[in-house]
Amino acid sequence: MEIVLSQVFIGRFQKAADSLLSLMQSYPGMEMGHHLHSHLATLRGHARERVAFPVEVILLDSPQEEQARWLLHFLQLDQAQYADLTEAVSQAERRFTFHAQPVADGNTAFAYRVYTSAHFPVRDTGSIRPTMKLALWFGRENPPADELEPIQLRLAAEGGVLVHAFESGSPLLHHMDDLRVLARPLDQLPETLGMLIEQQKLQECMPLVYGMGLVQGLERISEAFDQFVAQQEKDIRTKKFNAQQDINAVKQDEKLNLRDLFQQLKSNLQRDFNEFERGINDQLQRMGQKYNSQSLMAAVERQVMQVQQLEEENFAGALRMRLPAGTKEQLQRTITQSLRSQIDQDLFSLKEFLKHESTETQQQLARHQVEFSYQPRMQLNLSRIQGNMQEYILFQQKYETEKKKLQFFDYSRAAMGPILGLGSLFMLSALMGFNIRRLISGGNKYLTIPILVAVCGYSLYKFIQNTKARRLHEYDAELNRMRESLIGESKSMIRKVTDEWGRELSTAIREELNGMVNQLDSAFAAAAEEHKEKIQQSQRSVQRRIQGLEQRERGHQAAIKNKDAFDRSLAQFKGEIYQQYHQTLAKL
């Protein structure tokens, strides 16, 4: 009971398959669709004069052991395959499918595929539709309608001849569209499947059903080829769009003027370096400003104002006054430490500034694919600055003074002042003709002497009082003079060191700026040459891509025209087979 195909059908089918194979072989890039070649070769292998009768057996429910053994007998299979059957339809490793083919018995030859309704096989371009299906329901009660609906729709979608055997009182499946259903109770089936085919006279329509499956398989491969062609067409459009984008990018790169970019970066560097230098100089100037409470000069002034008294020492009849011990040394340490701290801070700021400018410039140039690197030189003569600082921070003025102490003669002169004044009065009166001495030495002698003694004592008292006041004034004046001298010398020291450090730092900053600009100029010169070569390479690369895409597009358009002719020929061939197929199904 093998299926016998006519030579006319085989010839037309092989001709159509050869045309499709020629189309696929001539299409550029078809090596990515190599699976279609193998599926087409498999399909052509099914188109021979005598083929086994392909039958799919669908188990709508699970049979009992007796029913399963009856099924094996009905399919003319060995009863020893019972365990293999029950195991295959329940294991995912075997894809829930049992394959078998009985030994030929006379003219009987079948190829079985047994599976449950829960595991319908997936149809692809590598498989063809079965010639006949056998749907079996072993239960005595019908299942719910919603469970049968997806099975009915799946069977109707594939069409063909379906033999439905059931144990319940009424059939579960009925005619739908291209699905021809032959429903029979299980107890009314003949002994074997071969006898059923002879009884229903299905053998005459099986070649058409099988041929229809071959044509549909060829049509599926053709549709898959259409999808591949559509993907290639989309790929061509995408690559053409990307090529156009690359052309625009090349044109944009041609407009890129690296010299303008260099001038812009150079201006930015000069501005940043000038602002940094100005900030450093302003900070150094603020160190010598007394009105700034955070400045070094303000700290020095506060420390100087803490000196409230001078040290005094008697030496050789004189009084020496000088600053307290350690005052100048403490001021020198304060100024030295602050200036060194400022120098270290400026060095750190300069390093961080150069690092930031180098990194930022490198990032800006990286956006334009220009390589740039700069290593700061930091040519600063710190040893000279340190040596000059030790020379500058020295107090040169004399912070010591001597005052002569008053002697006994000074006190006696102050006490005898009134008597000397009286003697002078006597001399003037004698010259003028008055004898005041005679008046005093008369009866007023005892009154005059106490008065003279009192006047001399008062004169001595006022002398001592004025001397103390003058000494206090001179002490305060000398203390203020020494304070002002300390502040003035400290300011001069700070100014000398900061001016020299500022000049040294400004020179180093300008040298770093010149070095970075020179390095930038060299990088741009190399980048301009590389940019020119890159544009030329990009133009050549894009041109080759466009030429390849144009050639590929011409081949694609030619393949589409040939494919349209093939589709019309295949549609005509399918229409003829389809008409005969429906006429045959109508007779069943």
XYZ file of C-alpha atoms in Angstrom:
588
model
C 0.000 0.000 0.000
C 2.847 2.389 -0.808
C 2.105 5.783 -2.333
C 2.941 5.854 -6.022
C 3.617 9.290 -7.528
C 3.259 9.927 -11.233
C 6.316 10.757 -13.286
C 4.618 13.937 -14.508
C 4.195 15.229 -10.952
C 7.721 14.221 -9.987
C 9.135 15.986 -13.059
C 7.232 19.222 -12.449
C 8.071 19.172 -8.743
C 11.775 18.567 -9.349
C 11.795 21.333 -11.961
C 10.241 23.764 -9.474
C 12.690 22.631 -6.775
C 15.614 23.095 -9.187
C 14.412 26.619 -9.980
C 14.212 27.479 -6.281
C 17.642 25.942 -5.664
C 19.103 27.963 -8.539
C 17.580 31.139 -7.075
C 19.037 30.441 -3.646
C 22.460 29.582 -5.042
C 22.590 32.736 -7.161
C 21.507 35.038 -4.349
C 24.510 36.771 -2.723
C 25.040 36.032 0.948
C 22.920 32.867 0.880
C 25.552 31.027 2.898
C 23.782 32.445 5.959
C 20.645 30.547 4.895
C 22.390 27.191 4.448
C 19.637 25.393 6.410
C 17.197 26.131 3.552
C 19.505 24.272 1.171
C 19.482 21.195 3.398
C 15.689 21.381 3.880
C 15.172 21.659 0.132
C 17.439 18.655 -0.445
C 15.432 16.666 2.145
C 12.155 17.680 0.493
C 13.425 16.630 -2.934
C 14.360 13.260 -1.458
C 10.679 12.720 -0.526
C 9.603 13.194 -4.151
C 10.238 9.716 -5.529
C 8.035 7.212 -7.349
C 7.299 4.958 -4.365
C 7.239 6.241 -0.799
C 6.070 4.816 2.486
C 2.559 5.768 3.608
C 3.126 8.534 6.250
C 0.538 8.418 9.025
C 0.337 10.509 12.205
C -1.515 8.974 15.153
C -2.888 11.507 17.654
C -3.797 10.207 21.102
C -6.521 12.534 22.357
C -6.346 10.834 25.762
C -4.178 8.209 27.435
C -5.093 4.625 26.476
C -5.156 1.794 28.950
C -2.750 -1.084 28.456
C -5.322 -3.216 26.620
C -6.255 -0.295 24.376
C -2.580 0.468 23.670
C -1.934 -3.148 22.690
C -4.994 -3.039 20.418
C -3.497 0.083 18.812
C -0.218 -1.725 18.156
C -2.110 -4.560 16.517
C -4.208 -2.108 14.500
C -1.048 -0.421 13.242
C 0.517 -3.826 12.510
C 3.332 -3.195 15.008
C 5.047 -5.704 17.280
C 3.502 -6.019 20.762
C 7.022 -5.775 22.215
C 6.980 -2.077 21.286
C 4.322 -1.329 23.915
C 6.861 -0.153 26.531
C 8.676 1.939 23.939
C 5.386 3.550 22.864
C 4.252 4.514 26.375
C 7.730 5.790 27.274
C 8.264 7.852 24.101
C 5.004 9.826 24.265
C 5.787 10.925 27.851
C 9.487 11.883 27.626
C 10.765 15.307 26.586
C 14.124 13.806 25.531
C 12.259 11.973 22.739
C 10.092 15.024 22.040
C 6.981 13.152 23.243
C 6.902 11.255 19.925
C 6.984 7.564 18.995
C 8.310 6.677 15.546
C 7.798 3.236 13.992
C 7.609 1.513 10.614
C 6.271 -2.057 10.275
C 7.989 -4.678 8.196
C 6.594 -4.728 4.651
C 3.853 -7.301 4.249
C 2.912 -7.694 0.636
C 2.028 -4.178 -0.572
C 1.741 -2.746 2.960
C 4.279 -0.114 4.042
C 3.602 2.630 6.590
C 5.656 5.257 8.485
C 4.041 6.088 11.837
C 4.433 9.080 14.132
C 2.519 8.735 17.407
C 2.082 11.657 19.863
C -0.487 13.029 22.290
C -2.756 16.009 21.611
C -0.788 18.037 24.177
C 2.397 17.803 22.096
C 1.589 18.656 18.500
C 4.809 18.691 16.457
C 6.168 21.995 15.194
C 6.104 22.179 11.396
C 9.123 23.782 9.761
C 10.656 23.943 6.313
C 12.411 20.654 6.995
C 9.204 18.604 7.396
C 6.137 17.946 5.241
C 2.516 17.571 6.165
C 1.437 13.958 6.838
C -0.722 12.222 4.252
C -3.262 11.004 6.787
C -3.954 11.494 10.488
C -5.579 9.081 12.885
C -7.155 10.745 15.968
C -8.132 8.309 18.753
C -10.361 8.954 21.804
C -10.392 6.025 24.237
C -12.605 7.532 26.923
C -16.302 6.731 27.253
C -17.255 10.361 27.997
C -16.589 13.364 25.815
C -14.191 16.033 27.171
C -15.288 19.691 27.621
C -15.709 21.686 24.416
C -13.075 24.279 25.408
C -10.446 21.519 25.565
C -11.329 20.284 22.081
C -11.419 23.702 20.413
C -7.626 24.306 20.154
C -7.115 20.725 18.901
C -9.838 21.184 16.258
C -8.341 24.510 15.125
C -4.848 23.049 14.884
C -6.048 20.117 12.811
C -8.161 22.361 10.587
C -5.194 24.657 9.945
C -3.213 21.798 8.407
C -6.197 20.282 6.561
C -6.009 16.859 4.891
C -7.686 13.552 5.709
C -8.415 12.724 9.351
C -9.729 9.363 10.516
C -11.375 9.897 13.900
C -11.999 6.804 16.054
C -13.826 7.219 19.353
C -15.111 5.088 22.212
C -17.800 7.525 23.363
C -21.240 7.744 21.855
C -20.598 10.690 19.472
C -17.578 11.894 17.482
C -15.500 14.738 18.862
C -14.146 16.162 15.583
C -16.036 17.325 12.510
C -15.415 18.760 9.027
C -13.762 22.206 8.982
C -12.510 24.085 5.916
C -9.882 21.846 4.263
C -10.111 19.174 6.974
C -11.944 16.023 5.847
C -13.008 13.962 8.892
C -13.997 10.267 8.659
C -15.474 9.429 12.078
C -15.845 5.786 13.174
C -16.460 4.160 16.576
C -13.560 2.054 17.790
C -15.590 -1.144 17.765
C -16.517 -0.588 14.096
C -12.959 -0.285 12.831
C -11.534 -3.174 10.798
C -8.728 -5.272 12.168
C -5.851 -3.257 10.670
C -5.205 0.209 9.284
C -4.527 -1.208 5.845
C -7.973 -2.786 5.766
C -9.490 0.576 6.837
C -7.762 2.356 3.946
C -9.025 -0.243 1.481
C -12.512 -0.096 2.998
C -12.701 3.721 2.744
C -10.966 3.738 -0.673
C -8.379 6.211 0.569
C -5.522 4.787 -1.434
C -6.634 6.576 -4.600
C -6.480 10.070 -3.039
C -3.286 9.534 -1.067
C -0.871 10.437 -3.940
C -2.653 13.788 -4.309
C -2.593 14.360 -0.546
C 1.093 13.464 -0.416
C 1.846 15.614 -3.461
C -0.041 18.494 -1.883
C 2.175 18.126 1.181
C 5.287 18.257 -1.031
C 4.060 21.388 -2.816
C 3.209 23.042 0.501
C 6.666 22.142 1.797
C 8.203 23.739 -1.284
C 5.991 26.766 -0.712
C 7.142 27.053 2.913
C 10.785 26.966 1.834
C 9.983 29.614 -0.779
C 8.331 31.798 1.888
C 11.336 31.320 4.174
C 13.564 32.377 1.291
C 11.344 35.453 0.845
C 11.841 36.282 4.518
C 15.586 35.869 4.119
C 15.526 38.148 1.063
C 13.457 40.697 2.992
C 15.986 40.598 5.826
C 18.793 41.095 3.331
C 16.910 44.006 1.773
C 16.511 45.562 5.207
C 20.196 44.937 5.858
C 21.081 46.650 2.561
C 18.950 49.671 3.458
C 20.504 49.826 6.924
C 24.034 49.602 5.574
C 23.285 52.208 2.901
C 21.953 54.495 5.619
C 25.071 53.876 7.714
C 27.249 54.513 4.672
C 25.442 57.803 4.075
C 25.978 58.687 7.717
C 29.664 57.905 7.298
C 29.765 60.119 4.196
C 28.210 62.946 6.186
C 30.682 62.319 8.995
C 33.594 62.472 6.537
C 32.245 65.723 5.102
C 31.885 67.081 8.618
C 35.443 66.006 9.422
C 36.657 67.807 6.315
C 35.114 71.003 7.669
C 36.858 70.539 11.010
C 39.609 73.122 11.309
C 42.134 71.883 13.828
C 43.925 75.222 13.775
C 40.832 76.981 15.129
C 40.554 74.361 17.838
C 44.227 74.866 18.667
C 43.776 78.633 18.949
C 40.741 78.167 21.176
C 42.569 75.781 23.501
C 45.608 78.068 23.545
C 43.453 81.057 24.519
C 41.776 79.010 27.254
C 45.158 77.923 28.609
C 46.495 81.477 28.619
C 43.392 82.723 30.407
C 43.538 79.962 33.015
C 47.280 80.423 33.637
C 46.902 84.201 33.952
C 44.046 83.811 36.415
C 46.053 81.294 38.426
C 49.121 83.564 38.463
C 46.991 86.551 39.473
C 45.402 84.543 42.270
C 48.810 83.443 43.592
C 50.150 87.009 43.535
C 47.038 88.351 45.271
C 47.408 85.747 47.968
C 51.080 86.654 48.464
C 50.194 90.345 48.689
C 47.523 89.663 51.280
C 50.170 88.120 53.530
C 51.696 91.598 54.072
C 48.404 93.441 54.682
C 47.708 94.362 58.307
C 44.014 95.101 57.809
C 43.372 91.502 56.731
C 42.773 89.551 59.931
C 43.783 86.267 58.279
C 47.102 87.537 56.925
C 50.588 86.810 58.228
C 51.201 90.500 58.915
C 48.119 90.663 61.135
C 49.376 87.636 63.089
C 52.797 89.297 63.485
C 51.175 92.528 64.707
C 49.092 90.642 67.258
C 52.200 88.881 68.494
C 54.157 92.170 68.710
C 51.355 93.888 70.602
C 51.596 91.175 73.224
C 54.928 92.746 74.298
C 53.740 94.991 77.159
C 57.019 95.822 78.918
C 60.751 96.041 78.348
C 63.538 94.461 80.298
C 65.561 96.954 82.413
C 69.146 96.636 83.671
C 71.453 98.978 85.616
C 74.859 99.206 84.021
C 77.676 101.628 84.871
C 75.348 104.226 86.308
C 72.966 103.975 83.351
C 69.631 102.233 82.788
C 69.437 99.798 79.858
C 66.032 98.930 78.275
C 65.572 96.159 75.714
C 62.967 93.691 74.358
C 62.123 90.606 76.402
C 64.366 87.652 75.663
C 63.189 85.461 72.753
C 60.829 88.041 71.248
C 62.749 88.451 67.993
C 63.459 84.721 67.701
C 59.783 83.885 68.166
C 58.790 86.408 65.494
C 61.393 84.989 63.118
C 60.069 81.454 63.660
C 56.484 82.608 63.067
C 57.381 84.422 59.848
C 59.593 81.584 58.588
C 57.028 78.855 59.274
C 54.192 80.832 57.692
C 56.206 81.655 54.574
C 57.380 78.043 54.183
C 53.810 76.836 54.630
C 52.670 79.290 51.963
C 55.415 78.113 49.594
C 54.410 74.464 50.102
C 50.767 75.379 49.554
C 51.614 77.273 46.355
C 53.651 74.320 45.074
C 50.771 71.940 45.739
C 48.316 74.318 44.067
C 50.605 74.627 41.043
C 50.923 70.840 40.698
C 47.169 70.345 40.974
C 46.521 73.187 38.541
C 48.912 71.756 35.940
C 47.412 68.283 36.415
C 43.875 69.648 35.985
C 44.754 71.687 32.889
C 46.601 68.768 31.303
C 43.731 66.349 31.995
C 41.050 68.750 30.785
C 42.979 69.520 27.592
C 43.531 65.809 27.024
C 39.793 65.114 27.422
C 38.833 67.913 25.037
C 41.264 66.653 22.413
C 40.124 63.053 22.902
C 36.698 64.074 21.572
C 38.446 64.932 18.304
C 40.633 61.788 18.360
C 43.794 63.811 19.063
C 46.344 62.300 21.443
C 47.919 64.661 23.962
C 50.047 64.237 27.060
C 52.099 66.698 29.075
C 54.531 66.145 31.919
C 55.145 69.271 34.082
C 58.802 70.264 34.536
C 58.391 72.452 37.671
C 61.735 74.278 37.323
C 61.775 76.105 40.669
C 65.002 77.014 42.536
C 63.705 76.255 46.015
C 67.178 76.053 47.564
C 67.896 79.651 46.553
C 64.537 80.761 47.961
C 65.244 78.969 51.240
C 68.734 80.493 51.494
C 67.512 83.993 50.772
C 64.707 83.539 53.278
C 67.229 82.844 56.038
C 69.136 85.961 54.987
C 66.057 88.169 54.755
C 64.377 87.129 58.005
C 66.768 88.882 60.379
C 66.078 91.927 62.558
C 68.779 94.509 61.747
C 67.789 97.395 64.021
C 69.026 97.851 67.583
C 66.291 97.051 70.064
C 68.157 98.388 73.144
C 68.587 101.874 74.645
C 70.477 103.440 77.598
C 69.253 106.242 79.843
C 71.600 108.066 82.254
C 70.448 107.877 85.855
C 70.111 111.124 87.932
C 73.034 111.871 90.313
C 73.133 113.661 93.677
C 74.206 116.866 91.982
C 71.011 116.781 89.908
C 68.869 116.519 93.019
C 70.855 119.196 94.887
C 70.612 121.547 91.958
C 66.863 120.979 91.876
C 66.659 121.625 95.641
C 68.933 124.744 95.554
C 67.117 126.210 92.654
C 65.023 128.652 94.759
C 68.152 129.906 96.655
C 69.983 130.490 93.398
C 66.936 132.320 92.181
C 66.963 134.462 95.310
C 70.674 135.255 94.800
C 69.928 136.371 91.277
C 67.183 138.605 92.646
C 69.661 140.188 95.093
C 72.074 140.939 92.263
C 69.370 142.573 90.154
C 68.121 144.646 93.079
C 71.668 145.826 93.849
C 72.135 146.929 90.287
C 68.882 148.799 90.442
C 69.748 150.459 93.751
C 67.495 148.486 96.073
C 68.994 146.634 99.033
C 66.592 143.719 99.539
C 69.196 141.804 101.545
C 69.089 144.419 104.342
C 65.331 144.024 104.572
C 65.531 140.228 104.881
C 68.408 140.176 107.366
C 66.554 142.505 109.642
C 63.677 141.541 111.827
C 62.282 139.206 109.190
C 65.225 136.802 109.346
C 63.409 134.122 111.318
C 60.473 134.213 108.975
C 62.453 134.205 105.739
C 64.563 131.125 106.439
C 61.609 128.673 106.922
C 60.020 130.064 103.806
C 63.187 129.415 101.803
C 63.469 125.874 103.184
C 59.850 125.141 102.268
C 60.316 126.489 98.762
C 63.446 124.363 98.283
C 61.626 121.246 99.495
C 58.721 121.893 97.194
C 61.123 122.428 94.295
C 62.816 119.105 95.047
C 59.423 117.345 95.234
C 58.297 118.724 91.870
C 61.630 117.758 90.341
C 61.268 114.170 91.514
C 57.626 114.020 90.347
C 58.437 115.405 86.904
C 61.369 113.057 86.608
C 59.132 110.022 87.225
C 56.546 111.246 84.706
C 59.264 111.850 82.117
C 60.697 108.392 82.723
C 57.262 106.771 82.211
C 56.742 108.767 79.034
C 60.151 107.837 77.715
C 59.493 104.165 78.617
C 56.210 104.098 76.684
C 57.745 105.954 73.763
C 60.656 103.526 73.621
C 58.275 100.531 73.845
C 56.126 101.895 71.017
C 59.227 102.677 68.948
C 60.472 99.111 69.325
C 57.027 97.734 68.456
C 56.820 99.863 65.327
C 60.344 98.865 64.386
C 59.472 95.176 64.802
C 56.339 95.562 62.683
C 58.174 97.576 60.033
C 61.056 95.129 59.768
C 58.654 92.168 59.727
C 56.686 93.750 56.902
C 59.890 94.363 54.975
C 60.959 90.726 55.491
C 57.601 89.391 54.342
C 57.587 91.681 51.312
C 61.098 90.660 50.251
C 60.356 86.935 50.507
C 56.911 87.110 48.882
C 58.185 89.323 46.053
C 61.042 86.981 45.270
C 58.837 83.886 45.584
C 56.177 85.532 43.421
C 58.745 86.281 40.691
C 60.086 82.732 40.853
C 56.585 81.272 40.728
C 55.474 83.555 37.877
C 58.529 82.535 35.861
C 57.764 78.851 36.448
C 54.090 79.334 35.512
C 55.016 81.051 32.231
C 57.521 78.313 31.430
C 54.867 75.660 32.059
C 52.427 77.575 29.861
C 54.968 77.805 27.048
C 55.811 74.122 27.421
C 52.161 73.078 27.309
C 51.469 75.317 24.295
C 54.513 73.904 22.468
C 53.401 70.361 23.255
C 49.903 71.270 22.094
C 51.280 72.688 18.858
C 53.247 69.498 18.188
C 50.185 67.355 18.930
C 48.048 69.403 16.543
C 50.648 69.262 13.800
C 50.747 65.459 14.048
C 46.946 65.290 14.382
C 46.425 67.456 11.305
C 48.552 65.120 9.217
C 46.860 62.064 10.700
C 43.449 63.674 10.213
C 44.166 64.267 6.557
C 45.259 60.657 6.048
C 42.261 59.404 8.020
C 39.839 61.384 5.851
C 41.388 59.928 2.716
C 41.164 56.396 4.122
C 37.561 56.983 5.220
C 36.648 58.258 1.781
C 38.196 55.217 0.114
C 36.567 52.838 2.620
C 33.117 54.404 2.245
C 33.461 54.405 -1.532
C 34.290 50.682 -1.540
C 31.342 49.972 0.765
C 28.972 51.940 -1.448
C 30.196 50.128 -4.554
C 29.746 46.764 -2.823
C 26.252 47.730 -1.650
C 25.285 48.902 -5.133
C 26.489 45.629 -6.621
C 24.673 43.689 -3.912
C 21.504 45.710 -4.518
C 21.628 44.980 -8.265
C 21.939 41.265 -7.520
C 19.103 41.589 -5.018
C 16.784 43.258 -7.543
C 17.595 40.624 -10.182
C 16.867 37.844 -7.663
C 13.535 39.488 -6.764
C 12.475 39.541 -10.427
C 13.385 35.877 -10.871
C 11.655 35.064 -7.594
C 8.454 36.746 -8.770
C 8.487 34.565 -11.893
C 9.092 31.481 -9.747
C 6.227 32.417 -7.390
C 3.825 32.704 -10.314
C 4.929 29.326 -11.662
C 4.658 27.702 -8.222
C 1.229 29.267 -7.655
C 0.018 27.821 -10.965
C 1.428 24.394 -10.082
C -0.133 24.529 -6.625
C -3.470 25.660 -8.045
C -3.657 22.654 -10.330
C -2.767 20.229 -7.530
C -5.098 22.037 -5.122
C -8.040 21.748 -7.506
C -7.510 18.017 -7.984
C -6.959 17.679 -4.232
C -10.312 19.281 -3.370
C -12.146 17.288 -6.002
C -10.750 14.095 -4.502
C -11.629 15.139 -0.939
C -15.188 15.888 -2.007
C -15.613 12.263 -3.077
C -14.769 10.925 0.391
